[in-house]
DNA sequence: GTGTAGAGAATGAACGTTCATTCTCGGAAA
DNA sequence: TTTCCGAGAATGAACGTTCATTCTCTACAC
């Protein structure tokens, strides 16, 4: 007589949710949130349409669940960054992993989520929280890197620099989504060079531009 | 005996097309391409749904027409740039006009168009052409600016720099669409500073980053 | 037997598009 | 001036389709 509920059951229910989310991701990348049908998702997940509703209340819930999952995965990857031995190397790895090595489908999904966020408050909240978390992590990473330098350098403002890096990252996402063969390497390198130089004061992008003087 | 067809007629037909496009723009910003209905557009334009089809073959045609119109307007604004007396000042004005002063709704529409472009070949073509045109103009602008400098400077590669600037512009668009109160000023300034410094060799973002050495 | 998982047909609302009909108005006829 | 005509502009109800969601029924586990 097994005293606990079958863990296999619970496991498989959770597995089924992720299977549905995986299927939804594929469909949403192919057709977008609004043109992908529940039939498409069901077929991709290898089950009937009705059965989807045993695991998600609605189509919107699937969309939100998917966004939440991806957001959490990326945030997780950023989470321990302040503990890295070489901060800038860790940052470089993070940038390459998410902006170059990640499948281009992620960029498409990202665009889709952004577009949805402009009019769906739930999605807007997810995007906002995500952006805040990453901004916070990058800011403290940069601040830490400045403090740890041999003679502590006071270059550009870490917060402004984090905003700048994120804007560049967003731009890279757009380009990847639009032309899958876009060479992200040079642009990522430019971002890394810029951040590195700005952090230790060799070049400050937060001054007023020449053409205004 | 009137030799030509009534020009008043033609004029008003053209006006009606732009009225429909204006209405569609408002609706698409509010609800997105796929959630905005033809009834919405018709109501916004102050006419009946059926009448829309006298001016556009289909909903898709309206979407394409709108994208085409906006693309052309921006391209037009970039068109004479090589002729400006102060090239960098002209570039600064262009950047401010399109990335800061333009209404935030344009950014939302832009996101919508990008998302659509990932799966609609017609929209993809429009975006691709637009991007090529702007890239070309920026490249030759930068090249010209280098050549014209007092002792001609050979800084970063103009083409790579144009790509970089466009990626940053795309990122700014994303941020504006997502949080309408985002302060674009500092980021635009950073872009201008960066381009200025890169053009005359004070700082080269196209070198391999420090963290790789 | 009882409860859970699943399938797949059914439902009903929403949407793009069509079309028969009405409206508007400039100009010819009287 | 008044009346009538015709053509294009516009209307809005209706149609066929699509799609999210619900319902009903079967099969298996315990």
Short mmCIF file of C-alpha atoms (C1' of nucleotides) in Angstrom, two decimals:
data_model
loop_
_atom_site.label_atom_id
_atom_site.label_comp_id
_atom_site.label_asym_id
_atom_site.label_seq_id
_atom_site.Cartn_x
_atom_site.Cartn_y
_atom_site.Cartn_z
CA UNK A 1 0.00 0.00 0.00
CA UNK A 2 1.78 3.12 -1.19
CA UNK A 3 1.20 5.86 1.39
CA UNK A 4 1.83 8.82 -0.90
CA UNK A 5 0.02 9.74 -4.10
CA UNK A 6 1.71 8.33 -7.11
CA UNK A 7 4.57 10.70 -7.90
CA UNK A 8 4.54 9.41 -11.44
CA UNK A 9 1.15 10.98 -11.88
CA UNK A 10 2.20 14.38 -10.65
CA UNK A 11 5.35 14.19 -12.64
CA UNK A 12 3.57 13.31 -15.79
CA UNK A 13 1.05 16.11 -15.29
CA UNK A 14 3.90 18.57 -15.02
CA UNK A 15 5.58 16.99 -18.00
CA UNK A 16 2.41 17.35 -19.97
CA UNK A 17 2.25 21.04 -19.16
CA UNK A 18 5.76 21.54 -20.45
CA UNK A 19 4.95 19.46 -23.51
CA UNK A 20 2.03 21.77 -24.21
CA UNK A 21 4.19 24.84 -23.69
CA UNK A 22 6.82 23.44 -26.04
CA UNK A 23 4.17 22.79 -28.65
CA UNK A 24 2.71 26.25 -28.17
CA UNK A 25 6.13 27.80 -28.56
CA UNK A 26 6.64 26.09 -31.89
CA UNK A 27 3.20 27.13 -33.12
CA UNK A 28 3.50 30.68 -31.91
CA UNK A 29 6.84 31.11 -33.63
CA UNK A 30 5.36 29.77 -36.85
CA UNK A 31 2.09 31.68 -36.87
CA UNK A 32 2.11 34.25 -34.06
CA UNK A 33 -0.07 34.27 -30.96
CA UNK A 34 -3.27 35.21 -32.70
CA UNK A 35 -3.08 33.14 -35.84
CA UNK A 36 -1.97 29.96 -34.13
CA UNK A 37 -5.06 27.94 -33.24
CA UNK A 38 -5.68 25.65 -30.32
CA UNK A 39 -6.00 22.85 -32.84
CA UNK A 40 -2.49 23.59 -34.06
CA UNK A 41 -1.14 23.49 -30.54
CA UNK A 42 -3.02 20.31 -29.74
CA UNK A 43 -1.77 18.58 -32.86
CA UNK A 44 1.79 19.67 -32.17
CA UNK A 45 1.50 18.39 -28.61
CA UNK A 46 0.00 15.12 -29.83
CA UNK A 47 -3.31 15.43 -28.04
CA UNK A 48 -6.86 16.60 -28.56
CA UNK A 49 -7.94 20.25 -28.37
CA UNK A 50 -10.26 19.66 -25.48
CA UNK A 51 -7.56 18.06 -23.45
CA UNK A 52 -5.49 21.26 -23.48
CA UNK A 53 -8.09 22.76 -21.18
CA UNK A 54 -7.32 20.23 -18.51
CA UNK A 55 -3.94 21.88 -18.15
CA UNK A 56 -4.55 25.52 -19.05
CA UNK A 57 -7.62 27.58 -18.43
CA UNK A 58 -7.46 29.35 -21.77
CA UNK A 59 -5.30 30.21 -24.71
CA UNK A 60 -4.22 33.39 -22.95
CA UNK A 61 -3.09 31.29 -20.02
CA UNK A 62 -0.84 29.32 -22.36
CA UNK A 63 0.61 32.52 -23.76
CA UNK A 64 1.24 33.88 -20.29
CA UNK A 65 2.65 30.57 -19.08
CA UNK A 66 5.05 30.44 -21.97
CA UNK A 67 6.25 33.98 -21.44
CA UNK A 68 6.65 33.36 -17.75
CA UNK A 69 8.67 30.22 -18.35
CA UNK A 70 11.08 31.80 -20.79
CA UNK A 71 11.48 34.88 -18.66
CA UNK A 72 12.30 32.74 -15.64
CA UNK A 73 14.82 30.66 -17.57
CA UNK A 74 16.76 33.73 -18.68
CA UNK A 75 16.55 35.39 -15.28
CA UNK A 76 17.85 32.17 -13.75
CA UNK A 77 20.84 32.28 -16.05
CA UNK A 78 21.57 35.82 -14.92
CA UNK A 79 21.01 35.11 -11.26
CA UNK A 80 24.41 34.10 -9.99
CA UNK A 81 26.42 36.48 -12.07
CA UNK A 82 27.73 38.69 -9.28
CA UNK A 83 29.47 35.63 -7.83
CA UNK A 84 31.60 34.92 -10.89
CA UNK A 85 35.39 35.12 -10.47
CA UNK A 86 35.91 37.20 -13.62
CA UNK A 87 32.92 39.51 -13.91
CA UNK A 88 33.47 40.76 -17.42
CA UNK A 89 34.11 37.29 -18.74
CA UNK A 90 30.86 36.17 -17.17
CA UNK A 91 29.06 39.07 -18.83
CA UNK A 92 30.60 38.19 -22.16
CA UNK A 93 29.41 34.61 -21.83
CA UNK A 94 25.91 35.69 -20.94
CA UNK A 95 25.72 38.04 -23.90
CA UNK A 96 26.98 35.45 -26.36
CA UNK A 97 24.71 32.77 -24.99
CA UNK A 98 21.52 34.78 -25.21
CA UNK A 99 22.21 36.95 -28.24
CA UNK A 100 24.15 34.65 -30.52
CA UNK A 101 23.89 31.01 -29.52
CA UNK A 102 20.22 30.90 -28.57
CA UNK A 103 18.07 29.64 -31.45
CA UNK A 104 16.72 32.40 -33.67
CA UNK A 105 13.20 31.23 -32.82
CA UNK A 106 13.68 32.74 -29.38
CA UNK A 107 14.14 36.12 -30.99
CA UNK A 108 10.95 35.71 -32.98
CA UNK A 109 9.05 34.77 -29.85
CA UNK A 110 10.56 37.74 -28.10
CA UNK A 111 9.25 40.11 -30.77
CA UNK A 112 5.87 38.48 -30.51
CA UNK A 113 5.86 38.96 -26.76
CA UNK A 114 6.83 42.60 -27.06
CA UNK A 115 4.08 43.30 -29.56
CA UNK A 116 1.60 41.57 -27.28
CA UNK A 117 2.88 43.55 -24.30
CA UNK A 118 1.92 46.83 -25.94
CA UNK A 119 -1.74 45.99 -25.42
CA UNK A 120 -2.00 43.07 -23.00
CA UNK A 121 -1.42 44.22 -19.42
CA UNK A 122 -0.49 40.75 -18.18
CA UNK A 123 2.22 40.44 -20.80
CA UNK A 124 3.32 44.01 -20.16
CA UNK A 125 3.81 43.15 -16.49
CA UNK A 126 5.91 40.12 -17.34
CA UNK A 127 8.11 42.14 -19.68
CA UNK A 128 8.46 44.97 -17.20
CA UNK A 129 9.45 42.69 -14.33
CA UNK A 130 11.93 40.91 -16.54
CA UNK A 131 13.50 44.11 -17.73
CA UNK A 132 13.78 45.43 -14.17
CA UNK A 133 15.47 42.30 -12.95
CA UNK A 134 18.03 42.23 -15.72
CA UNK A 135 18.68 45.96 -15.40
CA UNK A 136 19.30 45.53 -11.68
CA UNK A 137 21.68 42.64 -12.18
CA UNK A 138 23.65 44.39 -14.88
CA UNK A 139 23.88 47.59 -12.86
CA UNK A 140 25.28 45.86 -9.81
CA UNK A 141 27.57 43.78 -12.00
CA UNK A 142 29.04 46.90 -13.54
CA UNK A 143 29.33 48.67 -10.20
CA UNK A 144 31.09 45.67 -8.75
CA UNK A 145 33.46 45.50 -11.68
CA UNK A 146 34.43 49.12 -11.20
CA UNK A 147 34.99 48.71 -7.45
CA UNK A 148 37.08 45.59 -7.85
CA UNK A 149 39.49 47.09 -10.37
CA UNK A 150 43.04 47.36 -9.17
CA UNK A 151 42.85 51.07 -8.51
CA UNK A 152 39.03 51.41 -8.33
CA UNK A 153 38.03 53.17 -11.52
CA UNK A 154 35.13 55.56 -11.74
CA UNK A 155 34.02 55.44 -15.36
CA UNK A 156 30.51 55.86 -16.69
CA UNK A 157 27.44 55.51 -14.49
CA UNK A 158 26.67 51.77 -14.14
CA UNK A 159 22.94 52.29 -14.36
CA UNK A 160 23.10 54.33 -17.55
CA UNK A 161 25.47 51.78 -18.98
CA UNK A 162 23.12 48.92 -18.16
CA UNK A 163 20.30 50.72 -19.94
CA UNK A 164 22.52 51.22 -22.94
CA UNK A 165 23.58 47.58 -23.06
CA UNK A 166 19.97 46.46 -22.84
CA UNK A 167 18.90 48.72 -25.66
CA UNK A 168 21.63 47.22 -27.81
CA UNK A 169 20.56 43.73 -26.81
CA UNK A 170 16.97 44.51 -27.80
CA UNK A 171 18.17 45.79 -31.14
CA UNK A 172 20.12 42.62 -31.75
CA UNK A 173 17.01 40.59 -30.95
CA UNK A 174 15.07 42.52 -33.56
CA UNK A 175 17.69 42.00 -36.24
CA UNK A 176 17.97 38.29 -35.49
CA UNK A 177 14.23 37.82 -35.67
CA UNK A 178 13.99 39.68 -38.96
CA UNK A 179 16.97 38.21 -40.76
CA UNK A 180 18.00 34.88 -39.30
CA UNK A 181 21.39 35.03 -41.00
CA UNK A 182 22.30 38.39 -39.47
CA UNK A 183 25.87 38.29 -38.13
CA UNK A 184 25.42 39.17 -34.50
CA UNK A 185 29.09 38.69 -33.67
CA UNK A 186 30.41 42.14 -34.62
CA UNK A 187 27.60 43.97 -32.90
CA UNK A 188 27.94 41.94 -29.71
CA UNK A 189 31.67 42.57 -29.80
CA UNK A 190 31.02 46.27 -30.20
CA UNK A 191 28.75 46.20 -27.18
CA UNK A 192 31.35 44.39 -25.10
CA UNK A 193 34.13 46.74 -26.19
CA UNK A 194 31.97 49.74 -25.43
CA UNK A 195 30.97 48.53 -21.98
CA UNK A 196 34.54 47.59 -21.13
CA UNK A 197 35.92 50.96 -22.18
CA UNK A 198 33.12 52.86 -20.49
CA UNK A 199 33.53 51.03 -17.22
CA UNK A 200 37.11 52.05 -16.70
CA UNK A 201 36.76 55.51 -18.13
CA UNK A 202 38.64 55.12 -21.40
CA UNK A 203 35.54 56.22 -23.28
CA UNK A 204 32.41 57.77 -21.87
CA UNK A 205 29.25 57.47 -24.00
CA UNK A 206 27.22 59.42 -21.44
CA UNK A 207 28.67 62.79 -22.35
CA UNK A 208 26.90 65.26 -24.62
CA UNK A 209 27.64 64.45 -28.24
CA UNK A 210 30.07 66.45 -30.32
CA UNK A 211 27.43 67.56 -32.77
CA UNK A 212 25.66 69.48 -30.00
CA UNK A 213 28.70 71.53 -29.08
CA UNK B 1 -16.70 69.49 -73.48
CA UNK B 2 -14.43 68.69 -70.53
CA UNK B 3 -11.17 67.28 -71.89
CA UNK B 4 -9.91 65.75 -68.63
CA UNK B 5 -11.71 63.65 -66.03
CA UNK B 6 -12.77 65.67 -63.02
CA UNK B 7 -9.65 66.13 -60.88
CA UNK B 8 -11.81 66.80 -57.83
CA UNK B 9 -12.99 63.23 -58.03
CA UNK B 10 -9.52 61.77 -58.12
CA UNK B 11 -8.38 63.95 -55.29
CA UNK B 12 -11.11 62.90 -52.99
CA UNK B 13 -10.53 59.25 -53.74
CA UNK B 14 -6.91 59.65 -52.75
CA UNK B 15 -7.98 61.53 -49.65
CA UNK B 16 -10.29 58.71 -48.75
CA UNK B 17 -7.48 56.22 -49.04
CA UNK B 18 -5.36 58.20 -46.65
CA UNK B 19 -8.31 58.61 -44.30
CA UNK B 20 -8.69 54.84 -44.24
CA UNK B 21 -4.99 54.37 -43.64
CA UNK B 22 -5.06 56.88 -40.79
CA UNK B 23 -7.99 55.06 -39.24
CA UNK B 24 -6.27 51.72 -39.69
CA UNK B 25 -3.12 53.06 -38.07
CA UNK B 26 -5.06 54.12 -34.98
CA UNK B 27 -6.86 50.78 -34.75
CA UNK B 28 -3.75 48.72 -35.33
CA UNK B 29 -1.88 50.59 -32.64
CA UNK B 30 -4.75 50.02 -30.24
CA UNK B 31 -5.43 46.38 -30.95
CA UNK B 32 -2.75 45.00 -33.23
CA UNK B 33 -3.15 43.85 -36.83
CA UNK B 34 -5.00 40.68 -36.03
CA UNK B 35 -7.32 41.82 -33.29
CA UNK B 36 -8.41 45.01 -35.02
CA UNK B 37 -11.49 44.26 -37.08
CA UNK B 38 -12.60 45.78 -40.34
CA UNK B 39 -15.61 47.12 -38.45
CA UNK B 40 -13.25 48.96 -36.10
CA UNK B 41 -11.39 50.49 -39.01
CA UNK B 42 -14.60 51.43 -40.76
CA UNK B 43 -16.01 53.07 -37.64
CA UNK B 44 -12.79 54.98 -37.06
CA UNK B 45 -12.79 56.15 -40.66
CA UNK B 46 -16.45 57.15 -40.40
CA UNK B 47 -17.72 54.83 -43.11
CA UNK B 48 -19.26 51.43 -43.57
CA UNK B 49 -17.27 48.20 -43.63
CA UNK B 50 -18.26 47.42 -47.18
CA UNK B 51 -17.01 50.71 -48.43
CA UNK B 52 -13.47 49.93 -47.31
CA UNK B 53 -13.34 47.37 -50.08
CA UNK B 54 -13.81 50.02 -52.70
CA UNK B 55 -10.39 51.32 -51.77
CA UNK B 56 -8.50 48.25 -50.63
CA UNK B 57 -8.79 44.73 -51.85
CA UNK B 58 -8.50 43.17 -48.41
CA UNK B 59 -7.43 43.71 -44.85
CA UNK B 60 -3.95 42.54 -45.76
CA UNK B 61 -3.83 45.19 -48.45
CA UNK B 62 -4.55 47.84 -45.83
CA UNK B 63 -1.78 46.50 -43.64
CA UNK B 64 0.65 46.50 -46.53
CA UNK B 65 -0.47 49.94 -47.67
CA UNK B 66 0.09 51.36 -44.24
CA UNK B 67 3.53 49.85 -43.90
CA UNK B 68 4.46 51.08 -47.34
CA UNK B 69 3.30 54.61 -46.58
CA UNK B 70 5.23 54.90 -43.33
CA UNK B 71 8.33 53.36 -44.83
CA UNK B 72 8.23 55.81 -47.70
CA UNK B 73 7.77 58.77 -45.36
CA UNK B 74 10.84 57.90 -43.33
CA UNK B 75 12.92 57.06 -46.37
CA UNK B 76 11.92 60.41 -47.84
CA UNK B 77 13.19 62.15 -44.74
CA UNK B 78 16.53 60.37 -45.12
CA UNK B 79 16.77 60.94 -48.82
CA UNK B 80 18.62 64.22 -49.10
CA UNK B 81 20.94 63.74 -46.22
CA UNK B 82 24.20 63.54 -48.14
CA UNK B 83 23.56 67.07 -49.37
CA UNK B 84 23.47 68.67 -45.91
CA UNK B 85 26.13 71.28 -45.12
CA UNK B 86 26.99 69.78 -41.73
CA UNK B 87 26.65 66.04 -42.09
CA UNK B 88 26.81 65.09 -38.44
CA UNK B 89 24.33 67.76 -37.47
CA UNK B 90 21.96 66.42 -40.08
CA UNK B 91 22.40 62.94 -38.71
CA UNK B 92 21.71 64.18 -35.20
CA UNK B 93 18.52 65.85 -36.33
CA UNK B 94 17.35 62.74 -38.12
CA UNK B 95 17.98 60.58 -35.09
CA UNK B 96 16.20 62.93 -32.71
CA UNK B 97 13.28 63.36 -35.06
CA UNK B 98 12.63 59.68 -35.57
CA UNK B 99 13.66 58.26 -32.23
CA UNK B 100 12.56 60.92 -29.78
CA UNK B 101 10.11 63.36 -31.28
CA UNK B 102 8.00 60.96 -33.31
CA UNK B 103 4.87 59.89 -31.43
CA UNK B 104 5.28 56.74 -29.39
CA UNK B 105 2.49 55.15 -31.42
CA UNK B 106 4.92 54.92 -34.32
CA UNK B 107 7.12 52.72 -32.20
CA UNK B 108 4.21 50.44 -31.37
CA UNK B 109 3.30 50.17 -35.02
CA UNK B 110 6.91 49.42 -35.81
CA UNK B 111 6.94 46.50 -33.37
CA UNK B 112 3.74 45.24 -34.88
CA UNK B 113 5.22 45.41 -38.36
CA UNK B 114 8.34 43.56 -37.30
CA UNK B 115 6.32 40.79 -35.69
CA UNK B 116 4.22 40.53 -38.82
CA UNK B 117 7.35 40.46 -40.97
CA UNK B 118 8.57 37.29 -39.29
CA UNK B 119 5.82 35.34 -41.02
CA UNK B 120 4.31 37.49 -43.75
CA UNK B 121 6.58 37.58 -46.80
CA UNK B 122 5.08 40.81 -48.14
CA UNK B 123 5.77 42.61 -44.88
CA UNK B 124 9.20 41.02 -44.68
CA UNK B 125 10.02 42.45 -48.09
CA UNK B 126 8.92 45.92 -47.07
CA UNK B 127 11.04 45.80 -43.92
CA UNK B 128 14.04 44.42 -45.78
CA UNK B 129 13.92 47.10 -48.47
CA UNK B 130 13.55 49.80 -45.88
CA UNK B 131 16.45 48.52 -43.85
CA UNK B 132 18.66 48.30 -46.94
CA UNK B 133 17.87 51.82 -47.99
CA UNK B 134 18.61 53.33 -44.60
CA UNK B 135 21.76 51.26 -44.21
CA UNK B 136 22.99 52.50 -47.58
CA UNK B 137 22.29 56.12 -46.76
CA UNK B 138 23.96 55.94 -43.39
CA UNK B 139 26.98 54.18 -44.79
CA UNK B 140 27.59 56.77 -47.46
CA UNK B 141 26.88 59.53 -44.97
CA UNK B 142 29.57 58.22 -42.65
CA UNK B 143 32.01 57.67 -45.48
CA UNK B 144 31.45 61.19 -46.69
CA UNK B 145 31.91 62.60 -43.21
CA UNK B 146 35.26 60.85 -42.90
CA UNK B 147 36.46 62.05 -46.28
CA UNK B 148 35.42 65.60 -45.66
CA UNK B 149 37.22 65.93 -42.32
CA UNK B 150 40.03 68.46 -42.26
CA UNK B 151 42.76 65.90 -42.47
CA UNK B 152 40.69 62.97 -43.79
CA UNK B 153 40.32 60.57 -40.87
CA UNK B 154 40.14 56.83 -41.26
CA UNK B 155 38.23 55.61 -38.24
CA UNK B 156 35.91 52.64 -38.03
CA UNK B 157 34.39 51.01 -41.10
CA UNK B 158 31.35 53.09 -42.17
CA UNK B 159 29.30 50.06 -43.04
CA UNK B 160 29.87 48.34 -39.71
CA UNK B 161 29.12 51.59 -37.97
CA UNK B 162 25.85 52.00 -39.83
CA UNK B 163 24.79 48.51 -38.80
CA UNK B 164 25.65 49.34 -35.21
CA UNK B 165 23.68 52.58 -35.25
CA UNK B 166 20.68 50.84 -36.74
CA UNK B 167 20.74 48.13 -34.11
CA UNK B 168 20.74 50.81 -31.44
CA UNK B 169 17.89 52.59 -33.17
CA UNK B 170 15.88 49.38 -33.25
CA UNK B 171 16.52 48.90 -29.55
CA UNK B 172 15.32 52.40 -28.80
CA UNK B 173 12.16 51.69 -30.78
CA UNK B 174 11.49 48.62 -28.66
CA UNK B 175 11.96 50.48 -25.41
CA UNK B 176 9.73 53.33 -26.51
CA UNK B 177 6.97 50.98 -27.54
CA UNK B 178 7.14 49.09 -24.26
CA UNK B 179 7.41 51.98 -21.86
CA UNK B 180 6.15 55.22 -23.36
CA UNK B 181 7.87 57.28 -20.69
CA UNK B 182 11.30 55.84 -21.42
CA UNK B 183 13.90 58.60 -21.58
CA UNK B 184 15.36 58.17 -25.04
CA UNK B 185 17.61 61.22 -24.76
CA UNK B 186 20.59 59.67 -23.00
CA UNK B 187 20.64 56.62 -25.25
CA UNK B 188 20.40 58.69 -28.41
CA UNK B 189 23.18 60.90 -27.10
CA UNK B 190 25.27 57.81 -26.41
CA UNK B 191 24.71 56.66 -29.96
CA UNK B 192 25.73 60.03 -31.37
CA UNK B 193 28.80 60.24 -29.17
CA UNK B 194 29.80 56.74 -30.16
CA UNK B 195 29.36 57.32 -33.87
CA UNK B 196 31.22 60.62 -33.69
CA UNK B 197 34.16 59.14 -31.85
CA UNK B 198 34.25 56.06 -34.05
CA UNK B 199 34.22 58.08 -37.25
CA UNK B 200 37.38 59.99 -36.48
CA UNK B 201 39.20 57.17 -34.79
CA UNK B 202 39.09 58.30 -31.17
CA UNK B 203 37.33 55.09 -30.22
CA UNK B 204 36.88 51.97 -32.30
CA UNK B 205 34.04 49.67 -31.30
CA UNK B 206 34.91 47.21 -34.06
CA UNK B 207 37.97 45.81 -32.29
CA UNK B 208 37.91 42.53 -30.39
CA UNK B 209 36.67 43.14 -26.84
CA UNK B 210 38.99 43.21 -23.87
CA UNK B 211 37.36 40.23 -22.20
CA UNK B 212 38.44 38.03 -25.11
CA UNK B 213 42.09 38.89 -24.74
"C1'" DG C 1 -17.89 1.03 -8.92
"C1'" DT C 2 -15.60 5.31 -8.91
"C1'" DG C 3 -12.62 8.63 -10.58
"C1'" DT C 4 -9.29 10.32 -13.92
"C1'" DA C 5 -7.46 11.07 -18.61
"C1'" DG C 6 -8.38 11.69 -23.01
"C1'" DA C 7 -10.63 12.03 -27.55
"C1'" DG C 8 -13.17 14.39 -30.71
"C1'" DA C 9 -17.62 16.20 -32.11
"C1'" DA C 10 -20.55 20.16 -31.06
"C1'" DT C 11 -21.39 25.04 -30.01
"C1'" DG C 12 -21.74 29.66 -30.61
"C1'" DA C 13 -19.55 33.92 -31.16
"C1'" DA C 14 -16.68 36.74 -34.06
"C1'" DC C 15 -14.77 38.01 -38.24
"C1'" DG C 16 -13.57 39.10 -43.20
"C1'" DT C 17 -15.96 39.68 -47.15
"C1'" DT C 18 -19.91 40.16 -50.38
"C1'" DC C 19 -23.88 42.10 -52.45
"C1'" DA C 20 -28.46 43.89 -53.18
"C1'" DT C 21 -30.03 48.15 -52.19
"C1'" DT C 22 -30.08 53.18 -51.20
"C1'" DC C 23 -28.17 57.70 -51.46
"C1'" DT C 24 -26.07 61.78 -53.72
"C1'" DC C 25 -25.49 64.93 -57.10
"C1'" DG C 26 -24.04 66.91 -61.61
"C1'" DG C 27 -26.04 67.93 -65.68
"C1'" DA C 28 -29.35 67.32 -69.59
"C1'" DA C 29 -34.24 67.97 -70.98
"C1'" DA C 30 -38.39 70.46 -70.80
"C1'" DT D 1 -36.50 76.82 -62.75
"C1'" DT D 2 -37.93 72.28 -62.25
"C1'" DT D 3 -37.65 67.44 -63.27
"C1'" DC D 4 -35.49 63.46 -64.30
"C1'" DC D 5 -31.60 60.39 -65.30
"C1'" DG D 6 -27.51 57.85 -64.54
"C1'" DA D 7 -23.33 56.64 -62.40
"C1'" DG D 8 -20.57 56.16 -58.79
"C1'" DA D 9 -20.34 56.19 -53.67
"C1'" DA D 10 -21.85 54.22 -49.62
"C1'" DT D 11 -24.61 51.27 -46.66
"C1'" DG D 12 -25.34 47.42 -43.61
"C1'" DA D 13 -27.46 42.96 -43.31
"C1'" DA D 14 -26.13 38.39 -44.45
"C1'" DC D 15 -22.93 34.56 -45.51
"C1'" DG D 16 -19.52 31.26 -44.89
"C1'" DT D 17 -15.68 30.28 -42.30
"C1'" DT D 18 -12.75 30.00 -38.47
"C1'" DC D 19 -11.78 29.31 -33.84
"C1'" DA D 20 -11.81 29.17 -28.67
"C1'" DT D 21 -14.27 26.68 -25.67
"C1'" DT D 22 -17.53 23.12 -23.90
"C1'" DC D 23 -19.79 18.71 -23.88
"C1'" DT D 24 -20.29 13.91 -24.23
"C1'" DC D 25 -18.64 9.63 -24.41
"C1'" DT D 26 -14.97 5.87 -23.96
"C1'" DA D 27 -11.24 3.41 -21.64
"C1'" DC D 28 -8.46 2.37 -18.19
"C1'" DA D 29 -6.70 2.34 -13.09
"C1'" DC D 30 -7.44 1.20 -8.65
#
